[in-house]
Amino acid sequence: MTAVRCFIIFLISLVTSIGAKAQFSEEYLKYKTMYPNENKVCLSTTTNFNISIVGAELKIEEVFSEENLYLGSNANLFSEDEISYSSFFDLKDLKASSMNFVNGKYKEIPVKNFTHKDNLSTGVFHDDSKMVKFLYPKLEEGAKSKVYYIYSVKNPYILAKSFFSFSYPTAVSNYIITADEGVEIAFNTFNTDSINLKYSTEVKGGKKIYKWTATDVKGIKQETNSVGYNYYLPHIIPRIVSYKYKNKKIDVLNNIKDLHAWYYLLTKNINQEKPEDKLVDLVSSLVNDKNTEFEKVKALYYWVQQNIKYVAFEYELGGYIPREANDIFNKKYGDCKDNANLLKKMLELAGIKSYLTWIGTRDLPYTYTEVPSPANDNHMILTYFADSIPYFLDATGRFNPIEIPSSFIQGKEALISLDSTHYLIKKVPIINAQQNYITDSVELKIQNQNLIGNALIKMNNYQKMDYFNFLEKITSSADLLDFYNLNFKKGNNKFLIKDFTESNKYSYDNEFTISYSFNIDNYILSSGDELYINLNLNKHMLDLVSKKEDVLNKEYDFKQYRNYKFIISIPEGYEVKYLPKPYNAKLDFFNCELSYRVESQKIIYEHTIENNFLILTKQNQTQLNTILDELKQIYNESIVLKKIK
């Protein structure tokens, strides 16, 4: 008798012992055996795009169906579901139901109540998204749920991507495109090498049918700091290349040129209004005392960051078309494309050229060559050239120096619109680690069993921008002190800042500094005539430890450099008995060094860390964990001072 058969018999026996009320189907027993630790399995999901040529236009429908089986006692936690829709994806039909296993068969219970509401997304480049919410009735272990809906897809440039699996297992996942023979289709698949995916095409009744079927796809659960799901979940991005009408080929998205042409068409008529006098006067006041064009750009860029609040609001093609500069200036808020357009108009009033730019944030791991479609973009910025060097100005940012792009577009391709027919593809630079620094220099003294310190922290670029984004939300001096106690913590929980002074707070172009004094009570250990002091007061590196069971790559906001320097005075009557050995480790993506030395009755301890990565592969994580294991041991070492006899 096989182990699987034994397990099924065990489950049946267990069910019987619970009582006649609890019943489970053979289907449930099969998948409970296959996935004993899962709470849910998708039995089948099908996405079918039907594309027809109607006159000179395309008619597109997306038909979706899904059936799920619930394997855990917490099935009721999956009761709530929602479907989003918009003017681009108009919801034409929706049906949903639960299916409970009763007396040897499934009994279907239709969903009767659907609640429609606005979908207040925090994303960008979305249209007037709405959602319909509903509850699957009486969902319990062993039950199933079904959902079916139809979208009328209004815009041939915008076809949604589709995933073959999610965080839970999927038994069968189908993706089908059924198109008139005059419609040319292109597609890209991502992360599908490790799944069982079959692809086929056939021509039937004047239609060409493209079909992808994935079977027995394991779920992949997100992990701490893991890359976004587009990096690892198997999915497909389709696009309509062209179609024929009266033997004439009509291009849609054949290449980047077509994508740019559509974007330009959407934006060519913006800013037709005469700029208001107060906007003209503001620009003049901001640039009049500036000697160079670059200084003028900085002044205008920083003003928009400081004064125009980012709010995501879109409607229909308003999700792609910026609103008028006058409107955004008067309201003092806008989304990414609105803020970019206002800044563009302000630069224009100052006689400076700049260019609207489409870009995808780092959670979209595609290039324009791979995916020349709106699926590659979810953000708009502005590009300014100085001596042929592009500066990527994100007017939705806060405290972004002009030389530093938003962290979430580093390394991404930008589509820069020069005019109706010309564009450039430029890659946003990745800012090197040493530009994103924190240095912490500390003078220490031993006072009885306590450690007394005076420190100076300096930080720049992404490091200080992170701090500024938190600091501007703090409204009381007590909360501010609590914030610094938490973030500058050294040694142990007895660390306490006594006073501090801030310099260059909220400065765009200067480093942010904080000088502060502190004490750590009862930090010094003593035994006989010896003192033990652990100078590893900052152990932030250990936050990078990855779990051995993790399988996904890790993603971080920016590369960074840290330098800690602790200078401790040797108390009168003591000498150094022991100093820990120096340590250094160097990898292609990571450098670490620490050392001790004695100078003029002082011990100087320095520790530098350079993280040269945005993404840590699984192999990188294993290498780094080896170093971090060594550091963890080294961090336990103390200097030893001995009383002079």
XYZ file of C-alpha atoms in Angstrom:
645
model
C 0.000 0.000 0.000
C 1.473 3.385 -1.014
C 2.117 6.226 1.432
C -0.389 8.419 -0.443
C -3.098 5.729 -0.142
C -2.372 5.360 3.564
C -2.675 9.100 4.036
C -6.034 9.209 2.227
C -7.341 6.355 4.414
C -6.131 8.265 7.470
C -7.968 11.398 6.356
C -11.162 9.443 5.694
C -10.913 7.883 9.139
C -10.343 11.289 10.674
C -13.363 12.716 8.903
C -15.510 9.804 10.101
C -14.365 10.280 13.676
C -15.277 13.956 13.600
C -18.864 13.097 12.722
C -21.230 12.783 9.850
C -21.660 16.550 9.558
C -18.110 17.117 8.242
C -17.843 15.713 4.724
C -15.032 15.989 2.209
C -14.849 15.156 -1.453
C -12.295 12.945 -3.170
C -11.075 16.156 -4.823
C -10.413 17.708 -1.427
C -8.575 14.593 -0.201
C -6.426 14.555 -3.330
C -5.257 18.146 -2.965
C -4.977 17.996 0.816
C -2.541 15.144 0.266
C -0.630 17.054 -2.410
C -0.522 20.325 -0.436
C -0.895 19.504 3.285
C 0.400 22.921 4.369
C -1.728 25.030 2.038
C -5.053 26.674 2.847
C -6.128 27.122 -0.755
C -5.538 25.720 -4.220
C -6.731 27.145 -7.511
C -8.331 24.284 -9.433
C -8.595 26.199 -12.688
C -8.308 29.704 -14.029
C -8.944 30.818 -17.600
C -8.429 34.177 -19.272
C -9.750 34.443 -22.822
C -9.305 37.550 -24.982
C -11.674 37.718 -27.956
C -10.486 40.262 -30.529
C -12.617 41.067 -33.587
C -12.351 43.649 -36.357
C -15.610 45.617 -36.503
C -15.500 48.266 -39.204
C -12.347 50.285 -38.723
C -12.190 49.499 -35.009
C -11.339 46.567 -32.791
C -13.831 44.955 -30.453
C -12.120 43.285 -27.492
C -13.627 41.218 -24.715
C -11.821 39.572 -21.825
C -13.652 36.576 -20.343
C -12.329 35.319 -17.019
C -13.267 32.346 -14.845
C -11.705 30.820 -11.749
C -12.478 27.984 -9.358
C -10.768 27.601 -5.977
C -10.767 24.841 -3.380
C -10.213 25.583 0.316
C -8.071 23.138 2.266
C -7.852 24.771 5.671
C -10.197 25.357 8.590
C -9.734 29.104 8.048
C -11.621 29.039 4.729
C -13.936 31.814 5.908
C -10.960 34.212 5.783
C -11.160 33.954 1.981
C -14.856 34.869 1.879
C -14.328 38.454 0.763
C -13.433 39.025 -2.881
C -13.310 41.999 -5.215
C -13.089 42.718 -8.937
C -11.758 46.010 -10.266
C -12.990 47.693 -13.433
C -12.778 51.039 -15.197
C -13.597 52.882 -18.390
C -10.791 50.910 -20.058
C -12.060 47.589 -18.683
C -15.848 47.933 -18.497
C -17.429 45.171 -16.418
C -20.219 43.610 -18.504
C -21.098 40.521 -16.502
C -20.246 39.070 -13.101
C -21.297 35.832 -11.421
C -19.902 34.238 -8.263
C -20.868 31.388 -5.972
C -19.801 29.057 -3.189
C -20.009 25.278 -3.475
C -20.291 23.224 -0.301
C -19.903 19.455 -0.259
C -23.090 17.999 1.243
C -24.338 14.401 1.093
C -21.758 13.322 -1.445
C -22.090 16.214 -3.883
C -21.435 19.921 -4.187
C -24.311 22.298 -3.535
C -23.979 25.699 -5.235
C -24.888 28.899 -3.335
C -24.891 31.961 -5.623
C -23.621 35.346 -4.448
C -26.550 37.759 -4.412
C -25.107 41.010 -3.083
C -22.467 42.991 -4.979
C -21.251 46.383 -3.716
C -19.711 48.836 -6.196
C -17.352 51.584 -4.991
C -14.435 53.734 -6.111
C -11.039 52.074 -5.967
C -8.873 54.662 -4.231
C -5.570 53.323 -5.498
C -2.295 54.898 -4.450
C -0.763 53.908 -7.789
C -0.087 56.124 -10.754
C -1.130 55.968 -14.384
C -4.305 54.149 -13.449
C -7.614 55.231 -14.866
C -10.935 55.789 -13.087
C -10.676 52.475 -11.296
C -13.676 51.128 -9.404
C -14.276 47.854 -7.680
C -17.138 45.537 -6.870
C -16.930 43.703 -3.542
C -18.808 40.573 -2.531
C -18.776 37.685 -0.059
C -18.791 33.976 -0.866
C -21.507 32.568 1.429
C -20.848 29.780 3.925
C -17.245 29.216 2.884
C -15.745 26.366 4.911
C -13.021 23.744 4.714
C -13.576 21.515 1.692
C -15.759 24.133 -0.040
C -15.109 25.702 -3.428
C -15.689 29.146 -4.874
C -16.317 30.146 -8.466
C -16.193 33.527 -10.173
C -16.899 34.508 -13.770
C -16.856 37.933 -15.391
C -16.528 39.690 -18.726
C -14.678 42.931 -19.476
C -15.272 45.035 -22.535
C -11.761 46.291 -23.279
C -12.125 49.809 -24.673
C -8.565 50.600 -25.691
C -6.472 48.314 -27.957
C -3.258 49.781 -26.520
C -4.047 48.494 -23.051
C -4.309 44.737 -22.582
C -3.819 43.501 -19.038
C -1.009 41.096 -18.180
C -2.050 37.711 -16.823
C -0.414 35.466 -14.211
C -0.236 31.674 -14.349
C 0.083 31.374 -10.568
C 0.081 33.328 -7.350
C 1.113 32.643 -3.753
C -0.973 29.454 -3.695
C -0.780 26.363 -5.963
C -2.641 26.315 -9.279
C -3.732 23.046 -10.876
C -4.578 24.387 -14.352
C -4.109 27.898 -15.701
C -5.229 28.766 -19.243
C -4.526 31.909 -21.209
C -6.218 32.171 -24.607
C -6.303 34.826 -27.317
C -8.899 34.315 -30.031
C -8.408 36.915 -32.764
C -9.594 37.573 -36.296
C -6.957 36.480 -38.797
C -6.311 40.099 -39.748
C -5.118 40.871 -36.210
C -1.409 40.470 -35.503
C -0.572 39.567 -31.919
C 2.724 39.696 -30.038
C 3.415 38.557 -26.513
C 6.140 38.159 -23.924
C 6.281 35.485 -21.234
C 8.230 35.970 -18.015
C 9.407 33.558 -15.298
C 7.944 30.546 -17.113
C 11.082 28.411 -17.490
C 10.438 26.535 -14.262
C 6.764 25.670 -14.884
C 5.042 23.146 -17.109
C 3.715 25.469 -19.815
C 2.392 24.317 -23.181
C 1.738 26.664 -26.088
C -0.307 25.973 -29.210
C -1.947 27.827 -32.081
C -4.677 26.893 -34.513
C -6.797 28.594 -37.171
C -10.496 27.903 -36.987
C -13.453 29.666 -38.632
C -11.467 32.734 -39.667
C -9.974 33.064 -36.194
C -6.463 32.391 -34.960
C -6.385 30.886 -31.487
C -3.310 31.225 -29.274
C -3.369 29.088 -26.148
C -1.058 28.673 -23.167
C -1.764 26.051 -20.501
C 0.210 25.720 -17.278
C -0.364 22.724 -15.010
C 0.501 21.958 -11.403
C 2.160 25.306 -10.730
C 3.449 25.689 -7.197
C 2.644 28.844 -5.307
C 5.443 31.220 -4.380
C 5.023 33.206 -1.200
C 6.532 36.632 -0.767
C 9.401 36.915 1.699
C 10.901 39.729 3.733
C 12.522 42.267 1.369
C 11.844 40.031 -1.615
C 11.629 41.527 -5.086
C 8.190 42.404 -6.443
C 6.000 39.635 -7.809
C 6.651 40.615 -11.449
C 10.199 39.323 -10.932
C 9.220 35.786 -9.993
C 5.588 34.904 -10.752
C 5.084 33.372 -14.226
C 3.056 35.718 -16.413
C 2.356 36.861 -19.940
C 2.095 40.358 -21.425
C 0.178 40.508 -24.717
C -0.100 43.357 -27.176
C -1.871 44.009 -30.456
C 0.742 44.768 -33.095
C -1.625 45.740 -35.909
C -4.843 44.832 -37.721
C -6.182 45.105 -41.259
C -9.118 47.168 -42.436
C -10.006 47.149 -46.138
C -6.588 45.653 -46.920
C -4.904 48.503 -45.090
C -2.608 47.736 -42.186
C -3.294 49.814 -39.091
C -0.396 49.790 -36.632
C -1.119 49.648 -32.913
C 1.960 48.598 -30.889
C 4.507 47.139 -33.258
C 7.492 48.805 -31.613
C 8.701 51.648 -29.402
C 7.985 54.143 -32.186
C 4.291 53.206 -32.080
C 4.206 53.470 -28.293
C 5.794 56.917 -28.374
C 3.458 58.049 -31.147
C 0.438 57.113 -29.027
C 1.847 58.794 -25.927
C 2.617 61.938 -27.931
C -0.886 61.963 -29.377
C -2.299 61.970 -25.858
C -0.130 64.861 -24.662
C 0.273 67.120 -27.710
C -2.643 69.410 -26.841
C -1.884 70.096 -23.190
C -1.130 73.598 -21.882
C -3.242 75.382 -24.481
C -4.355 77.909 -21.880
C -2.462 81.157 -21.456
C -0.373 80.887 -18.280
C -1.855 82.880 -15.448
C -0.054 86.062 -14.417
C 0.645 84.764 -10.910
C 2.365 81.695 -12.357
C 4.466 83.881 -14.666
C 5.337 86.185 -11.754
C 6.314 83.257 -9.542
C 8.677 81.833 -12.155
C 10.250 85.240 -12.612
C 10.770 85.686 -8.867
C 12.374 82.248 -8.544
C 14.915 82.625 -11.359
C 15.722 86.355 -11.466
C 18.695 86.136 -9.112
C 20.078 82.904 -10.606
C 23.210 83.230 -12.745
C 23.058 79.963 -14.688
C 20.381 77.904 -16.387
C 21.173 74.967 -14.135
C 20.559 77.070 -11.003
C 17.244 78.213 -12.473
C 16.177 74.611 -13.092
C 17.076 73.709 -9.503
C 15.042 76.595 -8.101
C 11.939 75.677 -10.084
C 12.308 71.927 -9.483
C 12.676 72.363 -5.737
C 9.686 74.737 -5.584
C 7.395 72.151 -7.209
C 8.604 69.441 -4.821
C 7.983 71.694 -1.835
C 4.650 73.182 -2.856
C 2.710 70.732 -5.052
C 1.306 67.805 -3.149
C 1.242 64.421 -4.830
C -2.278 62.982 -5.134
C -3.135 60.088 -7.465
C -6.363 60.861 -9.277
C -7.188 59.805 -12.815
C -10.183 59.415 -15.071
C -10.381 57.537 -18.383
C -7.508 58.748 -20.592
C -6.832 61.265 -17.836
C -4.803 58.391 -16.485
C -2.355 59.179 -19.282
C -2.963 62.864 -20.086
C -1.608 65.556 -17.744
C -3.959 68.280 -16.631
C -3.357 71.937 -17.464
C -0.467 73.652 -15.698
C -2.741 76.494 -14.519
C -5.077 73.987 -12.902
C -2.322 72.171 -11.007
C -0.698 75.449 -9.963
C -3.959 76.761 -8.503
C -4.977 73.541 -6.767
C -1.466 72.856 -5.448
C -1.813 69.118 -5.980
C -1.545 66.624 -8.820
C -0.331 63.186 -9.785
C 3.003 62.341 -11.378
C 2.136 63.511 -14.901
C 0.440 66.679 -13.598
C 3.473 67.663 -11.540
C 5.798 66.906 -14.445
C 3.683 69.035 -16.768
C 3.551 71.988 -14.354
C 7.331 71.871 -13.972
C 7.698 71.672 -17.761
C 5.560 74.801 -18.176
C 7.483 76.675 -15.490
C 10.777 75.832 -17.198
C 9.299 76.917 -20.510
C 8.345 80.301 -18.987
C 11.987 80.621 -17.905
C 13.130 79.896 -21.475
C 14.393 76.397 -20.645
C 13.646 73.248 -22.634
C 12.593 70.035 -20.933
C 10.844 66.854 -22.051
C 7.991 64.741 -20.751
C 9.282 61.274 -19.944
C 7.525 57.951 -19.394
C 9.115 55.374 -17.147
C 8.358 52.244 -15.161
C 9.289 51.962 -11.518
C 11.607 49.180 -10.379
C 8.749 46.787 -9.690
C 8.336 46.477 -13.477
C 11.385 44.448 -14.624
C 10.948 45.051 -18.355
C 12.714 46.966 -21.124
C 11.072 48.888 -23.964
C 12.630 46.538 -26.496
C 10.959 43.582 -24.760
C 7.669 45.270 -23.994
C 6.881 48.323 -26.154
C 3.553 48.873 -24.454
C 1.989 50.798 -21.556
C 2.600 47.684 -19.430
C 6.168 48.974 -19.181
C 5.166 52.318 -17.656
C 3.502 53.451 -14.458
C 5.147 56.805 -13.859
C 5.919 60.123 -15.572
C 8.843 62.444 -14.897
C 10.597 65.286 -16.707
C 14.034 65.185 -18.347
C 16.337 68.180 -18.569
C 19.635 68.130 -20.463
C 22.692 70.112 -19.350
C 25.755 69.656 -21.586
C 24.099 66.522 -23.040
C 23.768 65.011 -19.568
C 20.172 64.017 -18.731
C 18.728 64.966 -15.359
C 15.655 62.952 -14.398
C 13.359 65.259 -12.475
C 10.629 63.551 -10.465
C 8.375 66.371 -9.310
C 6.423 64.008 -7.046
C 9.529 63.550 -4.930
C 10.322 65.169 -1.620
C 13.804 66.515 -0.948
C 15.246 65.004 -4.162
C 18.461 66.837 -5.121
C 18.537 67.552 -8.836
C 21.416 65.131 -9.404
C 19.683 62.262 -7.604
C 16.722 60.497 -9.269
C 13.965 58.944 -7.194
C 15.295 55.706 -5.741
C 12.464 53.652 -7.271
C 13.489 54.470 -10.877
C 17.231 53.783 -10.549
C 18.498 51.628 -13.402
C 15.235 51.874 -15.339
C 14.844 52.880 -18.968
C 13.196 56.250 -19.578
C 11.239 57.074 -22.746
C 11.977 60.757 -23.414
C 9.656 62.503 -25.888
C 11.580 65.109 -27.917
C 8.835 65.974 -30.416
C 6.093 64.293 -32.458
C 8.428 61.790 -34.135
C 11.631 61.769 -32.100
C 12.355 60.186 -28.750
C 15.279 58.877 -26.733
C 15.677 55.846 -24.504
C 18.020 56.649 -21.626
C 18.808 54.586 -18.571
C 18.449 56.281 -15.204
C 21.737 56.003 -13.301
C 22.143 53.903 -10.176
C 23.637 56.112 -7.481
C 26.799 54.610 -6.048
C 27.037 53.577 -2.423
C 29.478 56.255 -1.258
C 27.116 59.031 -2.348
C 24.470 57.604 -0.004
C 26.434 57.751 3.194
C 25.951 57.865 6.915
C 28.967 58.585 9.099
C 28.740 58.386 12.864
C 31.714 59.760 14.818
C 31.577 59.278 18.577
C 33.794 60.401 21.493
C 33.325 58.090 24.477
C 34.235 58.253 28.151
C 33.848 55.729 30.944
C 32.081 57.082 34.021
C 31.734 54.440 36.714
C 29.841 51.636 34.938
C 28.296 54.012 32.414
C 29.335 54.942 28.892
C 29.080 58.669 28.105
C 29.228 59.865 24.509
C 29.203 62.877 22.203
C 28.422 62.078 18.588
C 28.136 63.682 15.182
C 26.119 61.977 12.454
C 26.367 63.109 8.830
C 24.181 61.789 6.032
C 23.432 62.580 2.397
C 21.193 61.800 -0.564
C 18.880 58.793 -0.131
C 19.930 58.358 3.495
C 18.928 61.895 4.466
C 15.850 61.804 2.184
C 14.568 58.802 4.145
C 15.068 60.700 7.390
C 13.442 63.870 6.047
C 10.340 61.978 4.938
C 9.872 60.758 8.505
C 10.923 63.962 10.229
C 8.409 66.197 8.453
C 5.587 64.094 9.954
C 6.823 64.653 13.536
C 5.014 67.493 15.291
C 6.344 67.521 18.858
C 9.781 67.790 20.444
C 9.074 64.704 22.566
C 8.279 62.622 19.476
C 11.397 63.977 17.774
C 13.572 62.877 20.692
C 11.909 59.447 20.646
C 12.626 59.191 16.915
C 16.339 59.886 17.374
C 16.588 57.558 20.367
C 15.159 54.779 18.233
C 17.214 55.432 15.099
C 20.550 56.312 16.725
C 20.333 53.559 19.326
C 23.682 52.188 20.424
C 24.659 49.256 22.581
C 21.408 48.301 24.313
C 18.005 49.527 25.442
C 19.564 51.783 28.093
C 20.842 54.132 25.387
C 19.428 57.606 26.014
C 20.041 60.863 24.152
C 20.390 63.852 26.500
C 20.344 66.643 23.896
C 20.836 67.165 20.157
C 21.336 69.845 17.514
C 20.244 69.575 13.873
C 21.927 71.318 10.951
C 20.782 71.603 7.311
C 17.441 69.998 8.105
C 15.406 69.609 4.892
C 18.299 70.926 2.777
C 18.363 69.603 -0.781
C 22.033 70.185 -1.532
C 23.849 69.973 1.816
C 24.469 67.018 4.061
C 22.212 66.678 7.089
C 24.038 66.615 10.420
C 22.936 65.889 13.968
C 25.212 66.343 16.953
C 24.035 64.744 20.158
C 25.163 63.580 23.565
C 24.063 60.358 25.199
C 24.706 57.885 27.930
C 24.310 54.105 28.268
C 23.839 53.158 31.880
C 25.563 50.081 33.312
C 27.186 49.242 29.969
C 30.694 48.628 31.325
C 31.358 45.138 32.668
C 34.049 44.654 35.272
C 35.760 41.689 36.877
C 38.449 42.187 39.443
C 40.856 44.796 38.082
C 39.610 44.476 34.464
C 37.023 46.413 32.440
C 35.236 44.947 29.419
C 33.818 47.312 26.790
C 32.158 46.165 23.576
C 32.583 48.970 21.028
C 30.340 47.299 18.458
C 27.574 49.740 19.331
C 26.001 49.653 15.862
C 25.039 46.257 14.461
C 22.775 47.294 11.582
C 24.560 44.902 9.246
C 22.908 41.925 10.900
C 19.544 43.122 9.547
C 20.699 41.784 6.180
C 20.709 38.158 7.342
C 18.517 36.056 5.028
C 16.631 32.984 6.111
C 18.138 29.809 4.678
C 14.708 28.655 3.513
C 14.154 31.824 1.459
C 14.143 31.250 -2.294
C 13.527 34.717 -3.757
C 15.930 37.493 -4.604
C 15.952 40.433 -2.178
C 15.489 44.063 -3.182
C 16.713 47.212 -1.430
C 15.941 50.872 -2.050
C 19.481 52.052 -2.699
C 23.160 51.262 -2.362
C 24.676 52.668 0.795
C 27.861 53.359 2.707
C 28.221 53.521 6.501
C 31.213 54.523 8.585
C 31.263 54.217 12.374
C 34.128 55.686 14.364
C 34.307 55.319 18.146
C 37.089 56.967 20.129
C 37.178 55.980 23.794
C 39.503 57.511 26.352
C 41.439 55.017 28.429
C 40.731 55.874 32.082
C 43.647 57.048 34.169
C 45.356 54.116 35.832
C 44.361 51.605 33.163
C 46.134 50.072 30.203
C 45.003 48.004 27.233
C 45.170 44.282 27.868
C 43.322 43.075 24.768
C 42.178 44.490 21.435
C 40.125 42.350 19.028
C 41.756 41.515 15.740
C 40.953 43.524 12.588
C 38.546 42.046 10.076
C 37.765 42.677 6.446
C 35.629 41.004 3.814
C 35.330 41.941 0.174
C 32.843 40.707 -2.407
C 31.831 42.141 -5.754
C 28.698 43.565 -4.151
C 29.787 44.117 -0.551
C 32.751 45.454 1.431
C 33.210 45.389 5.184
C 36.153 46.351 7.378
C 36.772 46.975 11.066
C 39.928 47.767 13.009
C 41.230 48.904 16.400
C 44.250 51.022 17.256
C 45.641 52.917 20.261
C 46.709 56.551 19.996
C 47.514 58.971 22.839
C 45.657 57.115 25.587
C 42.671 56.542 23.323
C 41.333 53.490 21.545
C 40.038 54.189 18.060
C 37.618 51.697 16.560
C 36.476 52.096 12.937
C 33.898 50.040 11.079
C 32.978 50.634 7.427
C 30.241 48.887 5.460
C 29.572 49.323 1.744
C 26.475 47.699 0.273
C 26.860 47.758 -3.513
C 23.570 46.142 -4.452
C 19.961 46.911 -5.199
C 19.086 43.249 -5.672
C 20.622 40.326 -3.799
C 20.343 37.044 -5.662
C 19.957 33.823 -3.723
C 23.635 33.093 -4.367
C 24.548 36.566 -3.095
C 22.472 35.967 0.036
C 24.359 32.746 0.766
C 27.716 34.513 0.353
C 26.632 37.438 2.502
C 25.209 35.183 5.209
C 28.630 33.552 5.570
C 30.178 36.952 6.262
C 27.366 37.988 8.573
C 27.822 34.785 10.593
C 31.466 35.771 11.066
C 30.509 39.338 11.961
C 27.996 38.135 14.513
C 30.817 36.381 16.359
C 33.152 39.354 15.995
C 30.484 41.732 17.301
C 30.562 39.799 20.584
C 34.217 40.661 21.200
C 35.168 43.325 23.748
C 38.269 45.318 24.444
C 39.813 44.611 27.852
C 41.363 47.288 30.047
C 43.479 46.296 33.050
C 44.272 48.413 36.087
C 47.950 49.296 36.293
C 49.503 47.988 39.478
